[in-house]
mmCIF file of C-alpha atoms in Angstrom:
data_model
loop_
_atom_site.group_PDB
_atom_site.id
_atom_site.type_symbol
_atom_site.label_atom_id
_atom_site.label_comp_id
_atom_site.label_asym_id
_atom_site.label_seq_id
_atom_site.Cartn_x
_atom_site.Cartn_y
_atom_site.Cartn_z
ATOM 1 C CA UNK M 1411 -0.229 0.310 0.148
ATOM 2 C CA UNK M 1412 2.782 2.366 0.852
ATOM 3 C CA UNK M 1413 4.474 1.432 -2.304
ATOM 4 C CA UNK M 1414 1.162 2.604 -4.223
ATOM 5 C CA UNK M 1415 0.899 5.321 -2.694
ATOM 6 C CA UNK M 1416 4.634 6.957 -3.041
ATOM 7 C CA UNK M 1417 4.122 5.494 -6.853
ATOM 8 C CA UNK M 1418 1.213 7.632 -7.293
ATOM 9 C CA UNK M 1419 3.050 10.646 -5.549
ATOM 10 C CA UNK M 1420 5.931 10.345 -7.737
ATOM 11 C CA UNK M 1421 3.207 9.997 -11.137
ATOM 12 C CA UNK M 1422 1.812 13.271 -9.534
ATOM 13 C CA UNK M 1423 5.151 15.518 -9.358
ATOM 14 C CA UNK M 1424 6.079 14.366 -12.810
ATOM 15 C CA UNK M 1425 3.088 15.579 -14.071
ATOM 16 C CA UNK M 1426 3.019 18.971 -12.392
ATOM 17 C CA UNK M 1427 6.624 19.274 -13.412
ATOM 18 C CA UNK M 1428 5.483 18.401 -17.018
ATOM 19 C CA UNK M 1429 2.832 21.026 -17.000
ATOM 20 C CA UNK M 1430 5.059 23.257 -15.813
ATOM 21 C CA UNK M 1431 7.601 22.942 -18.465
ATOM 22 C CA UNK M 1432 4.465 23.457 -20.840
ATOM 23 C CA UNK M 1433 3.590 26.677 -19.878
ATOM 24 C CA UNK M 1434 5.827 29.999 -21.201
ATOM 25 C CA UNK M 1435 8.126 31.811 -18.678
ATOM 26 C CA UNK M 1436 7.369 35.083 -18.480
ATOM 27 C CA UNK M 1437 9.396 37.810 -16.567
ATOM 28 C CA UNK M 1438 7.946 40.192 -14.480
ATOM 29 C CA UNK M 1439 10.612 42.963 -13.853
ATOM 30 C CA UNK M 1440 9.389 45.814 -11.638
ATOM 31 C CA UNK M 1441 10.381 49.664 -11.046
ATOM 32 C CA UNK M 1442 7.437 50.875 -8.520
ATOM 33 C CA UNK M 1443 5.042 53.282 -9.375
ATOM 34 C CA UNK M 1444 1.568 53.662 -8.269
ATOM 35 C CA UNK M 1445 0.833 49.879 -9.565
ATOM 36 C CA UNK M 1446 3.162 48.949 -6.635
ATOM 37 C CA UNK M 1447 1.902 51.839 -4.379
ATOM 38 C CA UNK M 1448 -0.354 52.020 -0.949
ATOM 39 C CA UNK M 1449 -2.628 54.731 0.458
ATOM 40 C CA UNK M 1450 -3.729 55.637 3.657
ATOM 41 C CA UNK M 1451 -7.197 54.954 2.779
ATOM 42 C CA UNK M 1452 -9.669 53.258 0.297
ATOM 43 C CA UNK M 1453 -11.047 56.256 -1.075
ATOM 44 C CA UNK M 1454 -9.385 58.273 -3.697
ATOM 45 C CA UNK M 1455 -10.250 61.727 -2.950
ATOM 46 C CA UNK M 1456 -9.096 61.525 0.894
ATOM 47 C CA UNK M 1457 -6.289 59.100 0.819
ATOM 48 C CA UNK M 1458 -2.666 59.885 0.324
ATOM 49 C CA UNK M 1459 -0.748 57.290 -1.147
ATOM 50 C CA UNK M 1460 3.151 56.425 -1.873
ATOM 51 C CA UNK M 1461 4.842 55.221 -5.041
ATOM 52 C CA UNK M 1462 6.716 52.459 -5.120
ATOM 53 C CA UNK M 1463 6.119 51.194 -1.605
ATOM 54 C CA UNK M 1464 5.161 47.016 -2.112
ATOM 55 C CA UNK M 1465 7.647 44.405 -3.566
ATOM 56 C CA UNK M 1466 7.486 42.819 -7.236
ATOM 57 C CA UNK M 1467 6.225 39.434 -4.696
ATOM 58 C CA UNK M 1468 3.633 41.731 -3.186
ATOM 59 C CA UNK M 1469 2.243 42.591 -6.691
ATOM 60 C CA UNK M 1470 2.228 38.538 -7.586
ATOM 61 C CA UNK M 1471 0.476 37.669 -4.767
ATOM 62 C CA UNK M 1472 -2.486 39.963 -5.908
ATOM 63 C CA UNK M 1473 -2.968 38.197 -9.011
ATOM 64 C CA UNK M 1474 -2.390 34.507 -8.326
ATOM 65 C CA UNK M 1475 -4.331 33.716 -11.584
ATOM 66 C CA UNK M 1476 -1.419 34.704 -13.806
ATOM 67 C CA UNK M 1477 0.300 31.355 -13.085
ATOM 68 C CA UNK M 1478 -2.362 29.610 -14.626
ATOM 69 C CA UNK M 1479 -1.260 31.468 -17.622
ATOM 70 C CA UNK M 1480 2.989 31.198 -17.546
ATOM 71 C CA UNK M 1481 5.659 30.214 -14.938
ATOM 72 C CA UNK M 1482 6.514 34.027 -13.903
ATOM 73 C CA UNK M 1483 9.723 34.947 -12.297
ATOM 74 C CA UNK M 1484 9.278 38.551 -10.140
ATOM 75 C CA UNK M 1485 12.947 40.956 -10.480
ATOM 76 C CA UNK M 1486 12.963 44.198 -8.659
ATOM 77 C CA UNK M 1487 14.767 46.806 -11.141
ATOM 78 C CA UNK M 1488 14.167 49.866 -8.922
ATOM 79 C CA UNK M 1489 11.220 50.962 -6.884
ATOM 80 C CA UNK M 1490 10.623 54.400 -7.693
ATOM 81 C CA UNK M 1491 8.024 57.195 -8.384
ATOM 82 C CA UNK M 1492 7.862 57.127 -12.445
ATOM 83 C CA UNK M 1493 8.592 61.022 -11.878
ATOM 84 C CA UNK M 1494 12.162 60.317 -10.883
ATOM 85 C CA UNK M 1495 12.613 57.927 -13.945
ATOM 86 C CA UNK M 1496 16.182 58.525 -15.023
ATOM 87 C CA UNK M 1497 18.323 57.260 -18.208
ATOM 88 C CA UNK M 1498 20.503 55.353 -15.693
ATOM 89 C CA UNK M 1499 17.558 52.925 -15.491
ATOM 90 C CA UNK M 1500 16.560 53.066 -18.937
ATOM 91 C CA UNK M 1501 20.059 51.945 -19.969
ATOM 92 C CA UNK M 1502 19.747 49.012 -16.966
ATOM 93 C CA UNK M 1503 16.565 47.901 -18.065
ATOM 94 C CA UNK M 1504 17.160 47.819 -21.525
ATOM 95 C CA UNK M 1505 20.265 45.468 -20.972
ATOM 96 C CA UNK M 1506 18.047 43.123 -18.418
ATOM 97 C CA UNK M 1507 15.418 43.432 -21.178
ATOM 98 C CA UNK M 1508 17.620 42.241 -23.793
ATOM 99 C CA UNK M 1509 19.723 39.724 -21.509
ATOM 100 C CA UNK M 1510 16.664 38.047 -20.587
ATOM 101 C CA UNK M 1511 15.344 37.638 -24.173
ATOM 102 C CA UNK M 1512 17.885 35.961 -25.413
ATOM 103 C CA UNK M 1513 17.417 33.335 -23.438
ATOM 104 C CA UNK M 1514 15.278 30.158 -25.149
ATOM 105 C CA UNK M 1515 13.314 29.361 -22.401
ATOM 106 C CA UNK M 1516 12.049 33.301 -21.665
ATOM 107 C CA UNK M 1517 8.764 33.730 -23.792
ATOM 108 C CA UNK M 1518 8.327 37.601 -23.099
ATOM 109 C CA UNK M 1519 8.685 40.185 -20.304
ATOM 110 C CA UNK M 1520 6.255 42.556 -18.289
ATOM 111 C CA UNK M 1521 7.195 45.256 -16.834
ATOM 112 C CA UNK M 1522 5.474 47.333 -14.190
ATOM 113 C CA UNK M 1523 5.661 50.745 -13.987
ATOM 114 C CA UNK M 1524 4.529 54.163 -12.736
ATOM 115 C CA UNK M 1525 2.243 55.666 -15.524
ATOM 116 C CA UNK M 1526 4.114 59.631 -15.309
ATOM 117 C CA UNK M 1527 7.007 58.814 -17.299
ATOM 118 C CA UNK M 1528 5.432 55.298 -18.711
ATOM 119 C CA UNK M 1529 5.388 56.828 -22.316
ATOM 120 C CA UNK M 1530 8.704 57.552 -22.032
ATOM 121 C CA UNK M 1531 10.226 54.655 -21.217
ATOM 122 C CA UNK M 1532 7.978 52.316 -23.585
ATOM 123 C CA UNK M 1533 9.169 54.485 -26.309
ATOM 124 C CA UNK M 1534 13.130 54.001 -25.319
ATOM 125 C CA UNK M 1535 12.444 50.383 -25.204
ATOM 126 C CA UNK M 1536 10.883 50.076 -28.627
ATOM 127 C CA UNK M 1537 14.234 51.688 -29.939
ATOM 128 C CA UNK M 1538 16.754 49.558 -27.928
ATOM 129 C CA UNK M 1539 15.274 45.705 -27.260
ATOM 130 C CA UNK M 1540 16.688 43.594 -29.893
ATOM 131 C CA UNK M 1541 14.131 41.092 -29.962
ATOM 132 C CA UNK M 1542 10.485 40.394 -31.376
ATOM 133 C CA UNK M 1543 9.303 38.635 -28.571
ATOM 134 C CA UNK M 1544 6.843 40.510 -26.404
ATOM 135 C CA UNK M 1545 7.726 43.668 -23.965
ATOM 136 C CA UNK M 1546 4.848 44.426 -22.168
ATOM 137 C CA UNK M 1547 4.520 47.074 -19.991
ATOM 138 C CA UNK M 1548 1.619 47.888 -17.234
ATOM 139 C CA UNK M 1549 0.848 50.592 -14.714
ATOM 140 C CA UNK M 1550 -2.367 51.578 -12.778
ATOM 141 C CA UNK M 1551 -4.136 54.973 -11.901
ATOM 142 C CA UNK M 1552 -4.871 53.668 -8.188
ATOM 143 C CA UNK M 1553 -2.882 52.279 -5.636
ATOM 144 C CA UNK M 1554 -3.287 48.289 -4.185
ATOM 145 C CA UNK M 1555 -5.170 49.865 -1.478
ATOM 146 C CA UNK M 1556 -7.820 51.524 -3.261
ATOM 147 C CA UNK M 1557 -11.219 50.506 -3.848
ATOM 148 C CA UNK M 1558 -11.492 49.254 -7.564
ATOM 149 C CA UNK M 1559 -7.759 49.338 -8.017
ATOM 150 C CA UNK M 1560 -6.662 48.601 -11.337
ATOM 151 C CA UNK M 1561 -3.517 47.128 -11.069
ATOM 152 C CA UNK M 1562 -4.401 43.383 -10.794
ATOM 153 C CA UNK M 1563 -6.518 43.209 -13.516
ATOM 154 C CA UNK M 1564 -3.531 45.187 -15.346
ATOM 155 C CA UNK M 1565 -1.346 43.017 -14.487
ATOM 156 C CA UNK M 1566 -3.234 39.560 -15.538
ATOM 157 C CA UNK M 1567 -3.986 41.189 -18.650
ATOM 158 C CA UNK M 1568 -0.535 41.824 -19.647
ATOM 159 C CA UNK M 1569 0.746 38.728 -19.232
ATOM 160 C CA UNK M 1570 -1.831 37.331 -20.910
ATOM 161 C CA UNK M 1571 -0.416 39.348 -24.226
ATOM 162 C CA UNK M 1572 3.023 38.578 -22.768
ATOM 163 C CA UNK M 1573 2.230 34.776 -23.596
ATOM 164 C CA UNK M 1574 0.325 35.200 -26.695
ATOM 165 C CA UNK M 1575 2.126 33.834 -29.880
ATOM 166 C CA UNK M 1576 0.551 36.909 -32.264
ATOM 167 C CA UNK M 1577 2.006 39.527 -29.651
ATOM 168 C CA UNK M 1578 5.531 38.692 -31.439
ATOM 169 C CA UNK M 1579 6.669 41.394 -33.592
ATOM 170 C CA UNK M 1580 4.287 43.899 -32.340
ATOM 171 C CA UNK M 1581 6.970 45.995 -30.977
ATOM 172 C CA UNK M 1582 7.257 47.452 -26.888
ATOM 173 C CA UNK M 1583 3.179 47.530 -25.463
ATOM 174 C CA UNK M 1584 1.612 49.097 -22.932
ATOM 175 C CA UNK M 1585 -1.407 47.101 -21.515
ATOM 176 C CA UNK M 1586 -4.492 49.267 -19.266
ATOM 177 C CA UNK M 1587 -7.650 49.681 -19.199
ATOM 178 C CA UNK M 1588 -8.289 46.119 -21.399
ATOM 179 C CA UNK M 1589 -6.464 48.240 -24.123
ATOM 180 C CA UNK M 1590 -3.414 47.118 -26.010
ATOM 181 C CA UNK M 1591 -1.298 50.450 -26.697
ATOM 182 C CA UNK M 1592 1.828 50.658 -28.974
ATOM 183 C CA UNK M 1593 4.365 52.553 -27.840
ATOM 184 C CA UNK M 1594 5.083 54.025 -31.277
ATOM 185 C CA UNK M 1595 2.296 56.575 -30.153
ATOM 186 C CA UNK M 1596 1.442 56.303 -26.677
ATOM 187 C CA UNK M 1597 0.010 59.326 -24.453
ATOM 188 C CA UNK M 1598 -1.215 60.413 -21.284
ATOM 189 C CA UNK M 1599 -4.521 61.936 -21.715
ATOM 190 C CA UNK M 1600 -5.763 62.395 -18.113
ATOM 191 C CA UNK M 1601 -4.716 63.236 -14.671
ATOM 192 C CA UNK M 1602 -6.830 60.786 -13.310
ATOM 193 C CA UNK M 1603 -8.667 58.494 -15.092
ATOM 194 C CA UNK M 1604 -7.947 54.545 -15.236
ATOM 195 C CA UNK M 1605 -8.310 54.919 -19.068
ATOM 196 C CA UNK M 1606 -5.693 57.596 -19.581
ATOM 197 C CA UNK M 1607 -3.537 55.825 -21.932
ATOM 198 C CA UNK M 1608 -4.130 56.393 -25.958
ATOM 199 C CA UNK M 1609 -2.580 56.500 -29.109
ATOM 200 C CA UNK M 1610 -4.214 59.228 -30.371
ATOM 201 C CA UNK M 1611 -3.023 59.580 -34.197
ATOM 202 C CA UNK M 1612 -3.278 55.459 -34.910
ATOM 203 C CA UNK M 1613 -5.297 53.937 -33.086
ATOM 204 C CA UNK M 1614 -4.730 51.438 -30.188
ATOM 205 C CA UNK M 1615 -2.997 47.946 -31.496
ATOM 206 C CA UNK M 1616 -5.611 45.865 -29.845
ATOM 207 C CA UNK M 1617 -8.065 45.359 -26.968
ATOM 208 C CA UNK M 1618 -7.715 42.540 -24.209
ATOM 209 C CA UNK M 1619 -11.081 40.851 -24.433
ATOM 210 C CA UNK M 1620 -11.837 37.444 -22.106
ATOM 211 C CA UNK M 1621 -8.197 37.273 -20.928
ATOM 212 C CA UNK M 1622 -6.845 37.384 -24.644
ATOM 213 C CA UNK M 1623 -5.310 39.821 -26.936
ATOM 214 C CA UNK M 1624 -7.683 40.976 -30.165
ATOM 215 C CA UNK M 1625 -5.140 42.837 -31.970
ATOM 216 C CA UNK M 1626 -6.927 45.467 -34.859
ATOM 217 C CA UNK M 1627 -3.275 47.383 -36.424
ATOM 218 C CA UNK M 1628 0.376 46.257 -37.185
ATOM 219 C CA UNK M 1629 3.004 49.247 -35.773
ATOM 220 C CA UNK M 1630 3.484 51.810 -38.077
ATOM 221 C CA UNK M 1631 6.996 52.503 -37.734
ATOM 222 C CA UNK M 1632 10.629 50.954 -36.835
ATOM 223 C CA UNK M 1633 10.975 49.066 -33.574
ATOM 224 C CA UNK M 1634 12.888 46.405 -31.776
ATOM 225 C CA UNK M 1635 14.641 44.156 -34.477
ATOM 226 C CA UNK M 1636 14.514 46.694 -37.620
ATOM 227 C CA UNK M 1637 15.910 49.908 -35.071
ATOM 228 C CA UNK M 1638 19.410 50.620 -36.084
ATOM 229 C CA UNK M 1639 20.035 51.706 -32.144
ATOM 230 C CA UNK M 1640 22.016 49.842 -29.661
ATOM 231 C CA UNK M 1641 23.111 50.587 -26.559
ATOM 232 C CA UNK M 1642 25.199 47.294 -25.600
ATOM 233 C CA UNK M 1643 28.296 49.724 -25.498
ATOM 234 C CA UNK M 1644 26.289 52.693 -24.319
ATOM 235 C CA UNK M 1645 26.766 53.805 -20.457
ATOM 236 C CA UNK M 1646 25.382 57.246 -20.659
ATOM 237 C CA UNK M 1647 22.804 59.060 -22.490
ATOM 238 C CA UNK M 1648 23.491 62.757 -24.550
ATOM 239 C CA UNK M 1649 21.647 65.378 -22.376
ATOM 240 C CA UNK M 1650 18.617 66.706 -24.180
ATOM 241 C CA UNK M 1651 16.075 69.237 -23.051
ATOM 242 C CA UNK M 1652 12.652 70.183 -23.943
ATOM 243 C CA UNK M 1653 11.701 74.015 -23.800
ATOM 244 C CA UNK M 1654 8.279 74.945 -23.796
ATOM 245 C CA UNK M 1655 7.050 77.609 -26.581
ATOM 246 C CA UNK M 1656 4.311 79.766 -25.827
ATOM 247 C CA UNK M 1657 3.507 83.707 -26.361
ATOM 248 C CA UNK M 1658 6.298 86.451 -25.716
ATOM 249 C CA UNK M 1659 8.796 83.289 -25.310
ATOM 250 C CA UNK M 1660 12.382 84.260 -24.931
ATOM 251 C CA UNK M 1661 15.946 82.491 -25.518
ATOM 252 C CA UNK M 1662 16.513 82.452 -21.848
ATOM 253 C CA UNK M 1663 15.535 78.765 -21.336
ATOM 254 C CA UNK M 1664 17.758 77.829 -24.811
ATOM 255 C CA UNK M 1665 20.641 79.959 -23.095
ATOM 256 C CA UNK M 1666 20.578 78.124 -20.083
ATOM 257 C CA UNK M 1667 20.032 74.640 -22.027
ATOM 258 C CA UNK M 1668 23.362 75.432 -23.969
ATOM 259 C CA UNK M 1669 25.204 76.823 -20.931
ATOM 260 C CA UNK M 1670 23.875 73.280 -18.937
ATOM 261 C CA UNK M 1671 25.471 71.738 -21.540
ATOM 262 C CA UNK M 1672 22.536 70.169 -23.342
ATOM 263 C CA UNK M 1673 23.759 68.536 -26.760
ATOM 264 C CA UNK M 1674 20.190 68.376 -28.222
ATOM 265 C CA UNK M 1675 16.822 70.999 -27.793
ATOM 266 C CA UNK M 1676 13.385 69.276 -28.467
ATOM 267 C CA UNK M 1677 10.323 72.378 -28.531
ATOM 268 C CA UNK M 1678 7.229 71.757 -27.584
ATOM 269 C CA UNK M 1679 6.100 74.372 -30.038
ATOM 270 C CA UNK M 1680 2.853 76.414 -30.978
ATOM 271 C CA UNK M 1681 0.740 75.260 -33.156
ATOM 272 C CA UNK M 1682 2.879 73.145 -36.317
ATOM 273 C CA UNK M 1683 6.123 73.728 -34.041
ATOM 274 C CA UNK M 1684 5.909 77.110 -34.182
ATOM 275 C CA UNK M 1685 8.010 79.336 -31.779
ATOM 276 C CA UNK M 1686 8.750 83.061 -31.284
ATOM 277 C CA UNK M 1687 11.106 84.556 -33.957
ATOM 278 C CA UNK M 1688 13.546 85.524 -30.611
ATOM 279 C CA UNK M 1689 13.690 81.570 -29.738
ATOM 280 C CA UNK M 1690 14.040 80.471 -33.251
ATOM 281 C CA UNK M 1691 16.991 82.893 -34.029
ATOM 282 C CA UNK M 1692 18.611 81.642 -30.643
ATOM 283 C CA UNK M 1693 18.545 77.933 -31.454
ATOM 284 C CA UNK M 1694 19.234 78.590 -35.368
ATOM 285 C CA UNK M 1695 22.486 80.127 -33.826
ATOM 286 C CA UNK M 1696 23.508 77.441 -31.978
ATOM 287 C CA UNK M 1697 23.423 75.247 -34.622
ATOM 288 C CA UNK M 1698 25.214 77.221 -37.014
ATOM 289 C CA UNK M 1699 27.760 76.976 -34.095
ATOM 290 C CA UNK M 1700 27.590 73.040 -33.952
ATOM 291 C CA UNK M 1701 26.793 73.315 -29.945
ATOM 292 C CA UNK M 1702 23.265 71.291 -30.336
ATOM 293 C CA UNK M 1703 20.529 69.893 -32.471
ATOM 294 C CA UNK M 1704 17.114 71.083 -32.651
ATOM 295 C CA UNK M 1705 14.051 69.365 -33.151
ATOM 296 C CA UNK M 1706 10.950 70.928 -33.428
ATOM 297 C CA UNK M 1707 7.739 69.231 -31.454
ATOM 298 C CA UNK M 1708 4.522 70.702 -30.933
ATOM 299 C CA UNK M 1709 2.843 71.391 -27.469
ATOM 300 C CA UNK M 1710 -0.549 69.788 -29.312
ATOM 301 C CA UNK M 1711 -1.884 66.644 -28.734
ATOM 302 C CA UNK M 1712 -2.815 65.277 -32.507
ATOM 303 C CA UNK M 1713 -1.302 65.978 -35.550
ATOM 304 C CA UNK M 1714 2.053 66.134 -37.176
ATOM 305 C CA UNK M 1715 4.661 68.761 -36.574
ATOM 306 C CA UNK M 1716 5.293 69.162 -40.710
ATOM 307 C CA UNK M 1717 8.711 69.153 -42.392
ATOM 308 C CA UNK M 1718 7.465 71.606 -45.034
ATOM 309 C CA UNK M 1719 5.317 74.210 -43.719
ATOM 310 C CA UNK M 1720 5.946 77.710 -42.116
ATOM 311 C CA UNK M 1721 9.554 76.925 -40.883
ATOM 312 C CA UNK M 1722 12.423 76.369 -43.292
ATOM 313 C CA UNK M 1723 13.799 73.644 -41.758
ATOM 314 C CA UNK M 1724 16.819 72.923 -44.115
ATOM 315 C CA UNK M 1725 17.774 76.812 -43.788
ATOM 316 C CA UNK M 1726 17.839 77.253 -39.825
ATOM 317 C CA UNK M 1727 19.554 73.200 -39.761
ATOM 318 C CA UNK M 1728 16.534 72.145 -37.670
ATOM 319 C CA UNK M 1729 14.334 68.809 -37.565
ATOM 320 C CA UNK M 1730 10.881 68.364 -37.448
ATOM 321 C CA UNK M 1731 9.063 65.321 -35.432
ATOM 322 C CA UNK M 1732 6.208 64.265 -37.189
ATOM 323 C CA UNK M 1733 4.234 62.463 -34.906
ATOM 324 C CA UNK M 1734 6.244 61.962 -32.258
ATOM 325 C CA UNK M 1735 5.489 64.314 -29.461
ATOM 326 C CA UNK M 1736 8.022 66.873 -27.053
ATOM 327 C CA UNK M 1737 8.734 63.330 -24.807
ATOM 328 C CA UNK M 1738 9.150 60.760 -27.347
ATOM 329 C CA UNK M 1739 11.078 63.403 -29.164
ATOM 330 C CA UNK M 1740 13.343 63.822 -26.671
ATOM 331 C CA UNK M 1741 14.155 59.706 -26.506
ATOM 332 C CA UNK M 1742 14.790 59.468 -29.715
ATOM 333 C CA UNK M 1743 17.273 62.624 -30.524
ATOM 334 C CA UNK M 1744 19.245 60.941 -27.400
ATOM 335 C CA UNK M 1745 19.868 57.857 -29.129
ATOM 336 C CA UNK M 1746 19.852 59.595 -32.391
ATOM 337 C CA UNK M 1747 23.156 61.842 -31.066
ATOM 338 C CA UNK M 1748 24.803 58.813 -30.267
ATOM 339 C CA UNK M 1749 25.373 57.858 -33.765
ATOM 340 C CA UNK M 1750 25.160 60.994 -35.658
ATOM 341 C CA UNK M 1751 24.828 65.253 -35.213
ATOM 342 C CA UNK M 1752 23.760 65.488 -38.851
ATOM 343 C CA UNK M 1753 20.144 67.174 -39.461
ATOM 344 C CA UNK M 1754 19.545 65.426 -42.173
ATOM 345 C CA UNK M 1755 20.326 61.984 -40.926
ATOM 346 C CA UNK M 1756 18.571 63.110 -37.806
ATOM 347 C CA UNK M 1757 15.246 64.192 -39.947
ATOM 348 C CA UNK M 1758 15.432 60.358 -41.508
ATOM 349 C CA UNK M 1759 15.303 59.000 -38.131
ATOM 350 C CA UNK M 1760 12.338 61.048 -37.241
ATOM 351 C CA UNK M 1761 10.656 60.286 -40.677
ATOM 352 C CA UNK M 1762 11.819 56.306 -39.981
ATOM 353 C CA UNK M 1763 10.862 55.974 -36.243
#
């Protein structure tokens, strides 16, 4: 009888091991943010919260259902509010993602991230990840202690996307509020809503329905394995500043940025990337002197900053961002400056990425 019982236990253990081997392996890399935050109460209106207060293991324990989808392994990269995200963490995260995705047994990556700068991190990774395996960023607008916290559902949906074969080759994605959004056009549109993220120009990549991704479009720009950017040997990114344009804007912030050592400036211009004549002349002077590269973008959420319109970019030595907003433009210009300072080459990159 005892031998029979031991045999049953042995067969059961083998079955469990076989099931584990057939499930895909997903790494969840945690960086902090509201999704890892805790509050003083359950009511959003009167609850203060601290971002990045809990660890990746605590996050995973809140969503045990993801273990039905994959063999999940958690790793804490940093634990910060995303307002404090920086180049050092980007490089660390990008290199770690590439390292993990080179492993044959790793199916995909999910990254938990605060929403404040999620669009910038997603776009950075979209340009430097060297794999067509799924990379999915996920966050939440409510801390883990709030009523109807959105984090657990978002994490589940993110893992569901990361394990799906049809997610391969889609570039870096953000999954929140049942939407699948591409890093190529990602924008945070509302300070409080759980549906804050949108792809306002191109439309979402798809939706998550019934725990499965349904895709409705492909990414429209170069990304991941088709990207020319490689951070393998990059330990520091060039400094690029964003300068807002507005009525009566002077050269004050332009002069300060150049003096502080900026190698590039992105303008968040009015309308179609326009700016005051004073500001434009100051930027053109520094470009001519070889001190900075300039990319014109717009503070308007939708529509392109066109290359051939009111501003003669070729005459001034500027580049136009097309559909990249100021924040994604900054990311792309930093990476562009690791390769070139030629405004025509930079313009090509902004047309392709």
